[in-house]
């Protein structure tokens, strides 16, 4: 647990749009993720969470700062699954693609692996041969999760991976993440709006506001004793599932 897989220091990103407007999406963000750790990023819409994830995996070029990755492979689960799968590839081809590109195992073992991960996300074998357009948004999201996991990366950036899924499937995917962490020491950067889910699954949480990481620490510590006023407001706004429960406390 103690060795660091990813170290981010003073990461900044400014977007310049054609009309001369600039947006500072990230402002000197620093954090570390250890092996086998689930690190969650929370914060309001537009606070820079996806931009952080995209910088880490190299889809955006940081304006300044440093990112050091000590692992071999990093994969991303995109916030928008529909655009993450190629419409012309069967779901099986999409899941196998990262394994093909990286020349992992034989062709038949790659197919086995793809089928195994499709099953683990709750899709049946026939999905292997079908196009994304045959499936609902939630099913496509599961296929894109299978695609990211099949390569068995050391670090997974999961950007709202379960927001579009039914509660039962959400639980299945989250327990799959936890199994991978346990079995392979996989680390996760989980980006999520659902603060109850974040509390349940993450070891560490970072709170973003206007591009700044205003607070980070062990999840229970942050939830029980939030330091920053913004974190305090976020935590107070978490709905309590059963109002009677709150009354009796
Ligand atoms: N390619 C881009 N060009 C210009 N501005 C961008 C670009 N990508 C993101 N931004 C801006 O950067 C800021 C951070 O966006 P980002 O997508 O990282 O937020 P987020 O925290 O992921 O939000 P959400 O919770 O809605 O997904 C926003 O103001 C957004 O409009
Ligand atoms: Mg986002």
PDB file of C-alpha atoms and ligand atoms in Angstrom:
ATOM      1  CA  UNK A   1       0.000   0.000   0.000  1.00  0.00           C
ATOM      2  CA  UNK A   2       2.772   2.409   0.745  1.00  0.00           C
ATOM      3  CA  UNK A   3       4.448   2.607  -2.632  1.00  0.00           C
ATOM      4  CA  UNK A   4       3.364   5.432  -4.815  1.00  0.00           C
ATOM      5  CA  UNK A   5       2.080   4.639  -8.306  1.00  0.00           C
ATOM      6  CA  UNK A   6       1.340   8.202  -9.374  1.00  0.00           C
ATOM      7  CA  UNK A   7       2.697  11.530  -8.231  1.00  0.00           C
ATOM      8  CA  UNK A   8       1.126  14.779  -9.396  1.00  0.00           C
ATOM      9  CA  UNK A   9       2.752  18.078  -8.501  1.00  0.00           C
ATOM     10  CA  UNK A  10       1.467  21.577  -9.143  1.00  0.00           C
ATOM     11  CA  UNK A  11      -0.577  20.466 -12.130  1.00  0.00           C
ATOM     12  CA  UNK A  12      -2.104  23.445 -13.914  1.00  0.00           C
ATOM     13  CA  UNK A  13      -4.139  23.631 -17.087  1.00  0.00           C
ATOM     14  CA  UNK A  14      -5.437  26.763 -18.772  1.00  0.00           C
ATOM     15  CA  UNK A  15      -7.722  26.498 -21.787  1.00  0.00           C
ATOM     16  CA  UNK A  16      -7.586  29.280 -24.351  1.00  0.00           C
ATOM     17  CA  UNK A  17     -10.626  29.448 -26.566  1.00  0.00           C
ATOM     18  CA  UNK A  18     -10.682  31.079 -29.982  1.00  0.00           C
ATOM     19  CA  UNK A  19     -12.693  34.065 -28.709  1.00  0.00           C
ATOM     20  CA  UNK A  20      -9.831  34.982 -26.408  1.00  0.00           C
ATOM     21  CA  UNK A  21     -11.472  33.602 -23.279  1.00  0.00           C
ATOM     22  CA  UNK A  22      -9.287  31.655 -20.873  1.00  0.00           C
ATOM     23  CA  UNK A  23     -10.367  29.094 -18.302  1.00  0.00           C
ATOM     24  CA  UNK A  24      -8.073  27.921 -15.569  1.00  0.00           C
ATOM     25  CA  UNK A  25      -9.362  24.353 -15.297  1.00  0.00           C
ATOM     26  CA  UNK A  26      -6.590  23.244 -12.920  1.00  0.00           C
ATOM     27  CA  UNK A  27      -4.602  25.394 -10.543  1.00  0.00           C
ATOM     28  CA  UNK A  28      -1.502  23.816  -8.962  1.00  0.00           C
ATOM     29  CA  UNK A  29      -3.095  20.491  -8.096  1.00  0.00           C
ATOM     30  CA  UNK A  30      -0.874  18.052  -6.174  1.00  0.00           C
ATOM     31  CA  UNK A  31      -1.635  14.548  -4.915  1.00  0.00           C
ATOM     32  CA  UNK A  32      -0.270  11.012  -4.803  1.00  0.00           C
ATOM     33  CA  UNK A  33      -1.929   7.688  -5.424  1.00  0.00           C
ATOM     34  CA  UNK A  34      -0.489   4.543  -3.849  1.00  0.00           C
ATOM     35  CA  UNK A  35      -0.621   1.013  -5.200  1.00  0.00           C
ATOM     36  CA  UNK A  36      -3.966  -0.587  -4.499  1.00  0.00           C
ATOM     37  CA  UNK A  37      -5.510   2.702  -3.430  1.00  0.00           C
ATOM     38  CA  UNK A  38      -8.882   4.037  -4.517  1.00  0.00           C
ATOM     39  CA  UNK A  39      -8.503   7.813  -4.648  1.00  0.00           C
ATOM     40  CA  UNK A  40     -11.682   9.724  -5.399  1.00  0.00           C
ATOM     41  CA  UNK A  41     -12.048  13.205  -6.784  1.00  0.00           C
ATOM     42  CA  UNK A  42     -15.269  15.018  -5.988  1.00  0.00           C
ATOM     43  CA  UNK A  43     -16.477  18.553  -6.586  1.00  0.00           C
ATOM     44  CA  UNK A  44     -19.058  20.537  -8.498  1.00  0.00           C
ATOM     45  CA  UNK A  45     -19.501  20.444 -12.243  1.00  0.00           C
ATOM     46  CA  UNK A  46     -16.731  22.341 -14.025  1.00  0.00           C
ATOM     47  CA  UNK A  47     -14.309  22.095 -11.084  1.00  0.00           C
ATOM     48  CA  UNK A  48     -11.668  20.371 -13.217  1.00  0.00           C
ATOM     49  CA  UNK A  49     -12.054  16.674 -12.328  1.00  0.00           C
ATOM     50  CA  UNK A  50     -12.199  15.329 -15.883  1.00  0.00           C
ATOM     51  CA  UNK A  51      -9.435  17.685 -16.981  1.00  0.00           C
ATOM     52  CA  UNK A  52      -7.222  16.251 -14.231  1.00  0.00           C
ATOM     53  CA  UNK A  53      -7.976  12.700 -15.418  1.00  0.00           C
ATOM     54  CA  UNK A  54      -7.354  13.622 -19.047  1.00  0.00           C
ATOM     55  CA  UNK A  55      -4.011  15.264 -18.210  1.00  0.00           C
ATOM     56  CA  UNK A  56      -2.911  12.175 -16.282  1.00  0.00           C
ATOM     57  CA  UNK A  57      -3.496   9.854 -19.202  1.00  0.00           C
ATOM     58  CA  UNK A  58      -2.058  12.286 -21.740  1.00  0.00           C
ATOM     59  CA  UNK A  59      -5.240  13.365 -23.510  1.00  0.00           C
ATOM     60  CA  UNK A  60      -4.624  16.967 -22.468  1.00  0.00           C
ATOM     61  CA  UNK A  61      -1.255  18.629 -22.256  1.00  0.00           C
ATOM     62  CA  UNK A  62      -0.753  20.307 -18.866  1.00  0.00           C
ATOM     63  CA  UNK A  63       0.157  24.004 -18.908  1.00  0.00           C
ATOM     64  CA  UNK A  64       2.618  23.364 -16.088  1.00  0.00           C
ATOM     65  CA  UNK A  65       3.427  20.956 -13.300  1.00  0.00           C
ATOM     66  CA  UNK A  66       4.558  17.362 -13.284  1.00  0.00           C
ATOM     67  CA  UNK A  67       2.980  13.940 -13.487  1.00  0.00           C
ATOM     68  CA  UNK A  68       5.101  10.903 -12.690  1.00  0.00           C
ATOM     69  CA  UNK A  69       3.617   7.460 -13.241  1.00  0.00           C
ATOM     70  CA  UNK A  70       5.533   4.560 -11.729  1.00  0.00           C
ATOM     71  CA  UNK A  71       3.397   1.820 -13.288  1.00  0.00           C
ATOM     72  CA  UNK A  72       3.335   0.260 -16.730  1.00  0.00           C
ATOM     73  CA  UNK A  73      -0.217   0.755 -17.881  1.00  0.00           C
ATOM     74  CA  UNK A  74      -2.943   3.273 -17.270  1.00  0.00           C
ATOM     75  CA  UNK A  75      -6.454   3.098 -18.718  1.00  0.00           C
ATOM     76  CA  UNK A  76      -9.395   5.462 -18.667  1.00  0.00           C
ATOM     77  CA  UNK A  77     -13.097   4.811 -18.379  1.00  0.00           C
ATOM     78  CA  UNK A  78     -14.684   7.842 -19.998  1.00  0.00           C
ATOM     79  CA  UNK A  79     -17.549   9.847 -18.585  1.00  0.00           C
ATOM     80  CA  UNK A  80     -19.343   9.393 -21.920  1.00  0.00           C
ATOM     81  CA  UNK A  81     -19.415   5.716 -22.916  1.00  0.00           C
ATOM     82  CA  UNK A  82     -21.253   6.208 -26.158  1.00  0.00           C
ATOM     83  CA  UNK A  83     -18.313   8.074 -27.658  1.00  0.00           C
ATOM     84  CA  UNK A  84     -15.784   5.699 -26.060  1.00  0.00           C
ATOM     85  CA  UNK A  85     -16.696   2.705 -28.231  1.00  0.00           C
ATOM     86  CA  UNK A  86     -16.133   2.704 -31.961  1.00  0.00           C
ATOM     87  CA  UNK A  87     -19.527   2.338 -33.675  1.00  0.00           C
ATOM     88  CA  UNK A  88     -18.006   0.167 -36.393  1.00  0.00           C
ATOM     89  CA  UNK A  89     -16.336  -2.393 -34.140  1.00  0.00           C
ATOM     90  CA  UNK A  90     -18.222  -5.189 -32.423  1.00  0.00           C
ATOM     91  CA  UNK A  91     -18.136  -4.966 -28.654  1.00  0.00           C
ATOM     92  CA  UNK A  92     -15.750  -7.934 -28.633  1.00  0.00           C
ATOM     93  CA  UNK A  93     -13.373  -6.188 -31.024  1.00  0.00           C
ATOM     94  CA  UNK A  94     -13.453  -3.040 -28.892  1.00  0.00           C
ATOM     95  CA  UNK A  95     -12.680  -4.944 -25.701  1.00  0.00           C
ATOM     96  CA  UNK A  96      -9.892  -6.898 -27.416  1.00  0.00           C
ATOM     97  CA  UNK A  97      -8.358  -3.850 -29.102  1.00  0.00           C
ATOM     98  CA  UNK A  98      -6.098  -2.721 -26.210  1.00  0.00           C
ATOM     99  CA  UNK A  99      -4.916  -6.336 -25.817  1.00  0.00           C
ATOM    100  CA  UNK A 100      -4.208  -6.563 -29.574  1.00  0.00           C
ATOM    101  CA  UNK A 101      -2.327  -3.263 -29.620  1.00  0.00           C
ATOM    102  CA  UNK A 102      -0.200  -4.339 -26.687  1.00  0.00           C
ATOM    103  CA  UNK A 103       0.339  -7.854 -28.139  1.00  0.00           C
ATOM    104  CA  UNK A 104      -0.882  -9.517 -24.971  1.00  0.00           C
ATOM    105  CA  UNK A 105      -1.104 -13.299 -25.232  1.00  0.00           C
ATOM    106  CA  UNK A 106      -2.361 -15.304 -28.181  1.00  0.00           C
ATOM    107  CA  UNK A 107      -5.435 -14.382 -30.197  1.00  0.00           C
ATOM    108  CA  UNK A 108      -7.499 -17.046 -28.481  1.00  0.00           C
ATOM    109  CA  UNK A 109      -6.360 -16.003 -25.006  1.00  0.00           C
ATOM    110  CA  UNK A 110      -7.266 -12.409 -25.856  1.00  0.00           C
ATOM    111  CA  UNK A 111     -10.736 -13.523 -26.817  1.00  0.00           C
ATOM    112  CA  UNK A 112     -11.012 -15.492 -23.567  1.00  0.00           C
ATOM    113  CA  UNK A 113      -9.973 -12.438 -21.593  1.00  0.00           C
ATOM    114  CA  UNK A 114     -12.460 -10.198 -23.408  1.00  0.00           C
ATOM    115  CA  UNK A 115     -15.274 -12.678 -22.788  1.00  0.00           C
ATOM    116  CA  UNK A 116     -14.281 -12.977 -19.129  1.00  0.00           C
ATOM    117  CA  UNK A 117     -14.448  -9.205 -18.581  1.00  0.00           C
ATOM    118  CA  UNK A 118     -17.721  -8.864 -20.481  1.00  0.00           C
ATOM    119  CA  UNK A 119     -19.138 -11.498 -18.157  1.00  0.00           C
ATOM    120  CA  UNK A 120     -17.705  -9.713 -15.107  1.00  0.00           C
ATOM    121  CA  UNK A 121     -19.550  -6.518 -16.045  1.00  0.00           C
ATOM    122  CA  UNK A 122     -22.756  -8.502 -16.550  1.00  0.00           C
ATOM    123  CA  UNK A 123     -22.917  -8.715 -20.353  1.00  0.00           C
ATOM    124  CA  UNK A 124     -23.538 -12.095 -21.952  1.00  0.00           C
ATOM    125  CA  UNK A 125     -21.376 -13.792 -24.517  1.00  0.00           C
ATOM    126  CA  UNK A 126     -23.500 -12.716 -27.493  1.00  0.00           C
ATOM    127  CA  UNK A 127     -22.466  -9.079 -26.846  1.00  0.00           C
ATOM    128  CA  UNK A 128     -19.022 -10.043 -28.115  1.00  0.00           C
ATOM    129  CA  UNK A 129     -20.356 -10.291 -31.671  1.00  0.00           C
ATOM    130  CA  UNK A 130     -22.685  -7.296 -31.656  1.00  0.00           C
ATOM    131  CA  UNK A 131     -22.343  -3.590 -32.349  1.00  0.00           C
ATOM    132  CA  UNK A 132     -22.674  -0.919 -29.636  1.00  0.00           C
ATOM    133  CA  UNK A 133     -25.786   0.423 -31.392  1.00  0.00           C
ATOM    134  CA  UNK A 134     -27.619  -2.789 -30.407  1.00  0.00           C
ATOM    135  CA  UNK A 135     -27.245  -1.812 -26.754  1.00  0.00           C
ATOM    136  CA  UNK A 136     -28.537   0.744 -24.277  1.00  0.00           C
ATOM    137  CA  UNK A 137     -26.316   3.500 -22.876  1.00  0.00           C
ATOM    138  CA  UNK A 138     -25.853   1.569 -19.631  1.00  0.00           C
ATOM    139  CA  UNK A 139     -24.852  -1.593 -21.477  1.00  0.00           C
ATOM    140  CA  UNK A 140     -22.389   0.377 -23.612  1.00  0.00           C
ATOM    141  CA  UNK A 141     -20.951   1.857 -20.442  1.00  0.00           C
ATOM    142  CA  UNK A 142     -20.405  -1.667 -19.124  1.00  0.00           C
ATOM    143  CA  UNK A 143     -18.683  -2.657 -22.364  1.00  0.00           C
ATOM    144  CA  UNK A 144     -16.367   0.330 -22.092  1.00  0.00           C
ATOM    145  CA  UNK A 145     -15.586  -0.640 -18.490  1.00  0.00           C
ATOM    146  CA  UNK A 146     -14.736  -4.179 -19.677  1.00  0.00           C
ATOM    147  CA  UNK A 147     -12.489  -2.641 -22.327  1.00  0.00           C
ATOM    148  CA  UNK A 148     -10.552  -0.592 -19.759  1.00  0.00           C
ATOM    149  CA  UNK A 149     -10.220  -3.469 -17.295  1.00  0.00           C
ATOM    150  CA  UNK A 150      -9.223  -6.222 -19.741  1.00  0.00           C
ATOM    151  CA  UNK A 151      -5.700  -4.853 -20.076  1.00  0.00           C
ATOM    152  CA  UNK A 152      -5.336  -5.225 -16.300  1.00  0.00           C
ATOM    153  CA  UNK A 153      -3.739  -1.790 -15.928  1.00  0.00           C
ATOM    154  CA  UNK A 154      -1.913  -0.651 -12.787  1.00  0.00           C
ATOM    155  CA  UNK A 155      -3.998   2.515 -12.652  1.00  0.00           C
ATOM    156  CA  UNK A 156      -7.526   3.112 -13.845  1.00  0.00           C
ATOM    157  CA  UNK A 157      -8.935   6.589 -14.251  1.00  0.00           C
ATOM    158  CA  UNK A 158     -12.657   6.067 -13.866  1.00  0.00           C
ATOM    159  CA  UNK A 159     -14.614   9.212 -14.763  1.00  0.00           C
ATOM    160  CA  UNK A 160     -18.176   8.793 -13.459  1.00  0.00           C
ATOM    161  CA  UNK A 161     -18.006   5.088 -14.374  1.00  0.00           C
ATOM    162  CA  UNK A 162     -21.301   4.040 -12.820  1.00  0.00           C
ATOM    163  CA  UNK A 163     -23.457   7.178 -12.947  1.00  0.00           C
ATOM    164  CA  UNK A 164     -25.464   5.842 -15.906  1.00  0.00           C
ATOM    165  CA  UNK A 165     -25.968   2.356 -14.439  1.00  0.00           C
ATOM    166  CA  UNK A 166     -28.785   0.776 -12.419  1.00  0.00           C
ATOM    167  CA  UNK A 167     -28.062   0.509  -8.718  1.00  0.00           C
ATOM    168  CA  UNK A 168     -27.587  -3.290  -8.850  1.00  0.00           C
ATOM    169  CA  UNK A 169     -25.142  -3.024 -11.756  1.00  0.00           C
ATOM    170  CA  UNK A 170     -23.367  -0.139  -9.986  1.00  0.00           C
ATOM    171  CA  UNK A 171     -22.737  -2.436  -7.036  1.00  0.00           C
ATOM    172  CA  UNK A 172     -21.475  -5.175  -9.343  1.00  0.00           C
ATOM    173  CA  UNK A 173     -19.008  -2.827 -11.074  1.00  0.00           C
ATOM    174  CA  UNK A 174     -17.775  -1.355  -7.802  1.00  0.00           C
ATOM    175  CA  UNK A 175     -17.181  -4.790  -6.328  1.00  0.00           C
ATOM    176  CA  UNK A 176     -15.322  -5.695  -9.517  1.00  0.00           C
ATOM    177  CA  UNK A 177     -13.041  -2.688  -8.913  1.00  0.00           C
ATOM    178  CA  UNK A 178     -12.509  -3.801  -5.333  1.00  0.00           C
ATOM    179  CA  UNK A 179     -11.676  -7.354  -6.416  1.00  0.00           C
ATOM    180  CA  UNK A 180      -9.109  -6.069  -8.925  1.00  0.00           C
ATOM    181  CA  UNK A 181      -7.554  -3.894  -6.288  1.00  0.00           C
ATOM    182  CA  UNK A 182      -7.313  -6.852  -3.950  1.00  0.00           C
ATOM    183  CA  UNK A 183      -6.157  -9.397  -6.511  1.00  0.00           C
ATOM    184  CA  UNK A 184      -3.834  -7.279  -8.675  1.00  0.00           C
ATOM    185  CA  UNK A 185      -3.112  -4.230  -6.524  1.00  0.00           C
ATOM    186  CA  UNK A 186      -4.842  -2.058  -9.126  1.00  0.00           C
ATOM    187  CA  UNK A 187      -5.110   1.635  -8.212  1.00  0.00           C
ATOM    188  CA  UNK A 188      -8.055   3.838  -9.095  1.00  0.00           C
ATOM    189  CA  UNK A 189      -8.645   7.512  -9.598  1.00  0.00           C
ATOM    190  CA  UNK A 190     -12.399   7.564  -9.242  1.00  0.00           C
ATOM    191  CA  UNK A 191     -14.259  10.684 -10.311  1.00  0.00           C
ATOM    192  CA  UNK A 192     -17.788  10.721  -8.943  1.00  0.00           C
ATOM    193  CA  UNK A 193     -20.657  12.948  -7.920  1.00  0.00           C
ATOM    194  CA  UNK A 194     -22.221  10.377  -5.604  1.00  0.00           C
ATOM    195  CA  UNK A 195     -20.693  11.246  -2.243  1.00  0.00           C
ATOM    196  CA  UNK A 196     -22.211   8.235  -0.466  1.00  0.00           C
ATOM    197  CA  UNK A 197     -20.645   5.908  -3.002  1.00  0.00           C
ATOM    198  CA  UNK A 198     -17.320   7.704  -2.653  1.00  0.00           C
ATOM    199  CA  UNK A 199     -17.438   7.272   1.106  1.00  0.00           C
ATOM    200  CA  UNK A 200     -18.153   3.559   0.786  1.00  0.00           C
ATOM    201  CA  UNK A 201     -15.413   2.726  -1.688  1.00  0.00           C
ATOM    202  CA  UNK A 202     -12.496   5.114  -1.452  1.00  0.00           C
ATOM    203  CA  UNK A 203      -9.460   5.156   0.795  1.00  0.00           C
ATOM    204  CA  UNK A 204      -8.677   8.760   0.031  1.00  0.00           C
ATOM    205  CA  UNK A 205     -10.743  11.641  -1.225  1.00  0.00           C
ATOM    206  CA  UNK A 206      -9.792  14.920  -2.863  1.00  0.00           C
ATOM    207  CA  UNK A 207     -12.201  17.830  -3.136  1.00  0.00           C
ATOM    208  CA  UNK A 208     -11.990  20.116  -6.151  1.00  0.00           C
ATOM    209  CA  UNK A 209     -13.394  23.605  -6.505  1.00  0.00           C
ATOM    210  CA  UNK A 210     -12.693  25.968  -9.407  1.00  0.00           C
ATOM    211  CA  UNK A 211      -9.613  24.012 -10.445  1.00  0.00           C
ATOM    212  CA  UNK A 212      -8.139  23.921  -6.947  1.00  0.00           C
ATOM    213  CA  UNK A 213      -7.796  20.808  -4.802  1.00  0.00           C
ATOM    214  CA  UNK A 214      -9.132  22.479  -1.676  1.00  0.00           C
ATOM    215  CA  UNK A 215      -8.836  19.458   0.589  1.00  0.00           C
ATOM    216  CA  UNK A 216      -7.650  15.863   0.499  1.00  0.00           C
ATOM    217  CA  UNK A 217      -7.128  13.094   3.017  1.00  0.00           C
ATOM    218  CA  UNK A 218      -8.284   9.737   4.324  1.00  0.00           C
ATOM    219  CA  UNK A 219     -11.951   9.417   3.356  1.00  0.00           C
ATOM    220  CA  UNK A 220     -13.417   8.908   6.837  1.00  0.00           C
ATOM    221  CA  UNK A 221     -11.359  11.745   8.224  1.00  0.00           C
ATOM    222  CA  UNK A 222     -12.550  14.147   5.530  1.00  0.00           C
ATOM    223  CA  UNK A 223     -16.196  13.078   5.903  1.00  0.00           C
ATOM    224  CA  UNK A 224     -16.186  13.231   9.677  1.00  0.00           C
ATOM    225  CA  UNK A 225     -14.115  16.332  10.039  1.00  0.00           C
ATOM    226  CA  UNK A 226     -14.101  18.392   6.858  1.00  0.00           C
ATOM    227  CA  UNK A 227     -11.741  21.351   7.092  1.00  0.00           C
ATOM    228  CA  UNK A 228     -12.617  23.485   4.097  1.00  0.00           C
ATOM    229  CA  UNK A 229     -15.953  25.366   4.088  1.00  0.00           C
ATOM    230  CA  UNK A 230     -16.710  24.013   0.619  1.00  0.00           C
ATOM    231  CA  UNK A 231     -16.182  20.414   1.792  1.00  0.00           C
ATOM    232  CA  UNK A 232     -18.361  21.116   4.830  1.00  0.00           C
ATOM    233  CA  UNK A 233     -21.142  22.359   2.560  1.00  0.00           C
ATOM    234  CA  UNK A 234     -20.805  19.349   0.260  1.00  0.00           C
ATOM    235  CA  UNK A 235     -21.000  16.888   3.132  1.00  0.00           C
ATOM    236  CA  UNK A 236     -23.934  18.615   4.753  1.00  0.00           C
ATOM    237  CA  UNK A 237     -25.828  18.370   1.479  1.00  0.00           C
ATOM    238  CA  UNK A 238     -25.572  14.555   1.296  1.00  0.00           C
ATOM    239  CA  UNK A 239     -29.113  13.212   1.508  1.00  0.00           C
ATOM    240  CA  UNK A 240     -29.783  10.866   4.402  1.00  0.00           C
ATOM    241  CA  UNK A 241     -31.534   7.757   3.007  1.00  0.00           C
ATOM    242  CA  UNK A 242     -34.022   7.460   5.847  1.00  0.00           C
ATOM    243  CA  UNK A 243     -35.045  10.738   7.525  1.00  0.00           C
ATOM    244  CA  UNK A 244     -36.250   8.862  10.637  1.00  0.00           C
ATOM    245  CA  UNK A 245     -32.736   7.587  11.086  1.00  0.00           C
ATOM    246  CA  UNK A 246     -31.396  11.123  11.297  1.00  0.00           C
ATOM    247  CA  UNK A 247     -34.034  12.093  13.877  1.00  0.00           C
ATOM    248  CA  UNK A 248     -33.127   9.259  16.190  1.00  0.00           C
ATOM    249  CA  UNK A 249     -29.412   9.906  16.097  1.00  0.00           C
TER     250      UNK A 249
HETATM  251  N1  LIG B   1     -11.352  21.462 -24.233  1.00  0.00           N
HETATM  252  C1  LIG B   1     -11.741  22.496 -23.469  1.00  0.00           C
HETATM  253  N2  LIG B   1     -11.699  23.762 -23.944  1.00  0.00           N
HETATM  254  C2  LIG B   1     -12.076  24.806 -23.170  1.00  0.00           C
HETATM  255  N3  LIG B   1     -12.506  24.688 -21.896  1.00  0.00           N
HETATM  256  C3  LIG B   1     -12.568  23.455 -21.376  1.00  0.00           C
HETATM  257  C4  LIG B   1     -12.209  22.280 -22.133  1.00  0.00           C
HETATM  258  N4  LIG B   1     -12.369  21.196 -21.333  1.00  0.00           N
HETATM  259  C5  LIG B   1     -12.829  21.650 -20.160  1.00  0.00           C
HETATM  260  N5  LIG B   1     -12.945  23.006 -20.181  1.00  0.00           N
HETATM  261  C6  LIG B   1     -13.381  23.851 -19.051  1.00  0.00           C
HETATM  262  O1  LIG B   1     -12.587  23.533 -17.931  1.00  0.00           O
HETATM  263  C7  LIG B   1     -13.346  23.540 -16.731  1.00  0.00           C
HETATM  264  C8  LIG B   1     -13.240  22.188 -16.057  1.00  0.00           C
HETATM  265  O2  LIG B   1     -13.933  21.220 -16.848  1.00  0.00           O
HETATM  266  P1  LIG B   1     -13.988  19.687 -16.473  1.00  0.00           P
HETATM  267  O3  LIG B   1     -14.630  18.993 -17.615  1.00  0.00           O
HETATM  268  O4  LIG B   1     -12.638  19.232 -16.077  1.00  0.00           O
HETATM  269  O5  LIG B   1     -14.950  19.691 -15.189  1.00  0.00           O
HETATM  270  P2  LIG B   1     -15.547  18.490 -14.346  1.00  0.00           P
HETATM  271  O6  LIG B   1     -15.186  18.739 -12.930  1.00  0.00           O
HETATM  272  O7  LIG B   1     -15.146  17.195 -14.945  1.00  0.00           O
HETATM  273  O8  LIG B   1     -17.127  18.721 -14.519  1.00  0.00           O
HETATM  274  P3  LIG B   1     -18.333  17.643 -14.582  1.00  0.00           P
HETATM  275  O9  LIG B   1     -18.578  17.229 -13.166  1.00  0.00           O
HETATM  276  O10 LIG B   1     -19.477  18.419 -15.146  1.00  0.00           O
HETATM  277  O11 LIG B   1     -17.907  16.522 -15.471  1.00  0.00           O
HETATM  278  C9  LIG B   1     -14.755  23.931 -17.139  1.00  0.00           C
HETATM  279  O12 LIG B   1     -14.900  25.319 -16.973  1.00  0.00           O
HETATM  280  C10 LIG B   1     -14.804  23.560 -18.606  1.00  0.00           C
HETATM  281  O13 LIG B   1     -15.724  24.369 -19.305  1.00  0.00           O
HETATM  282 MG1  LIG B   2     -16.212  15.674 -15.864  1.00  0.00          MG
END
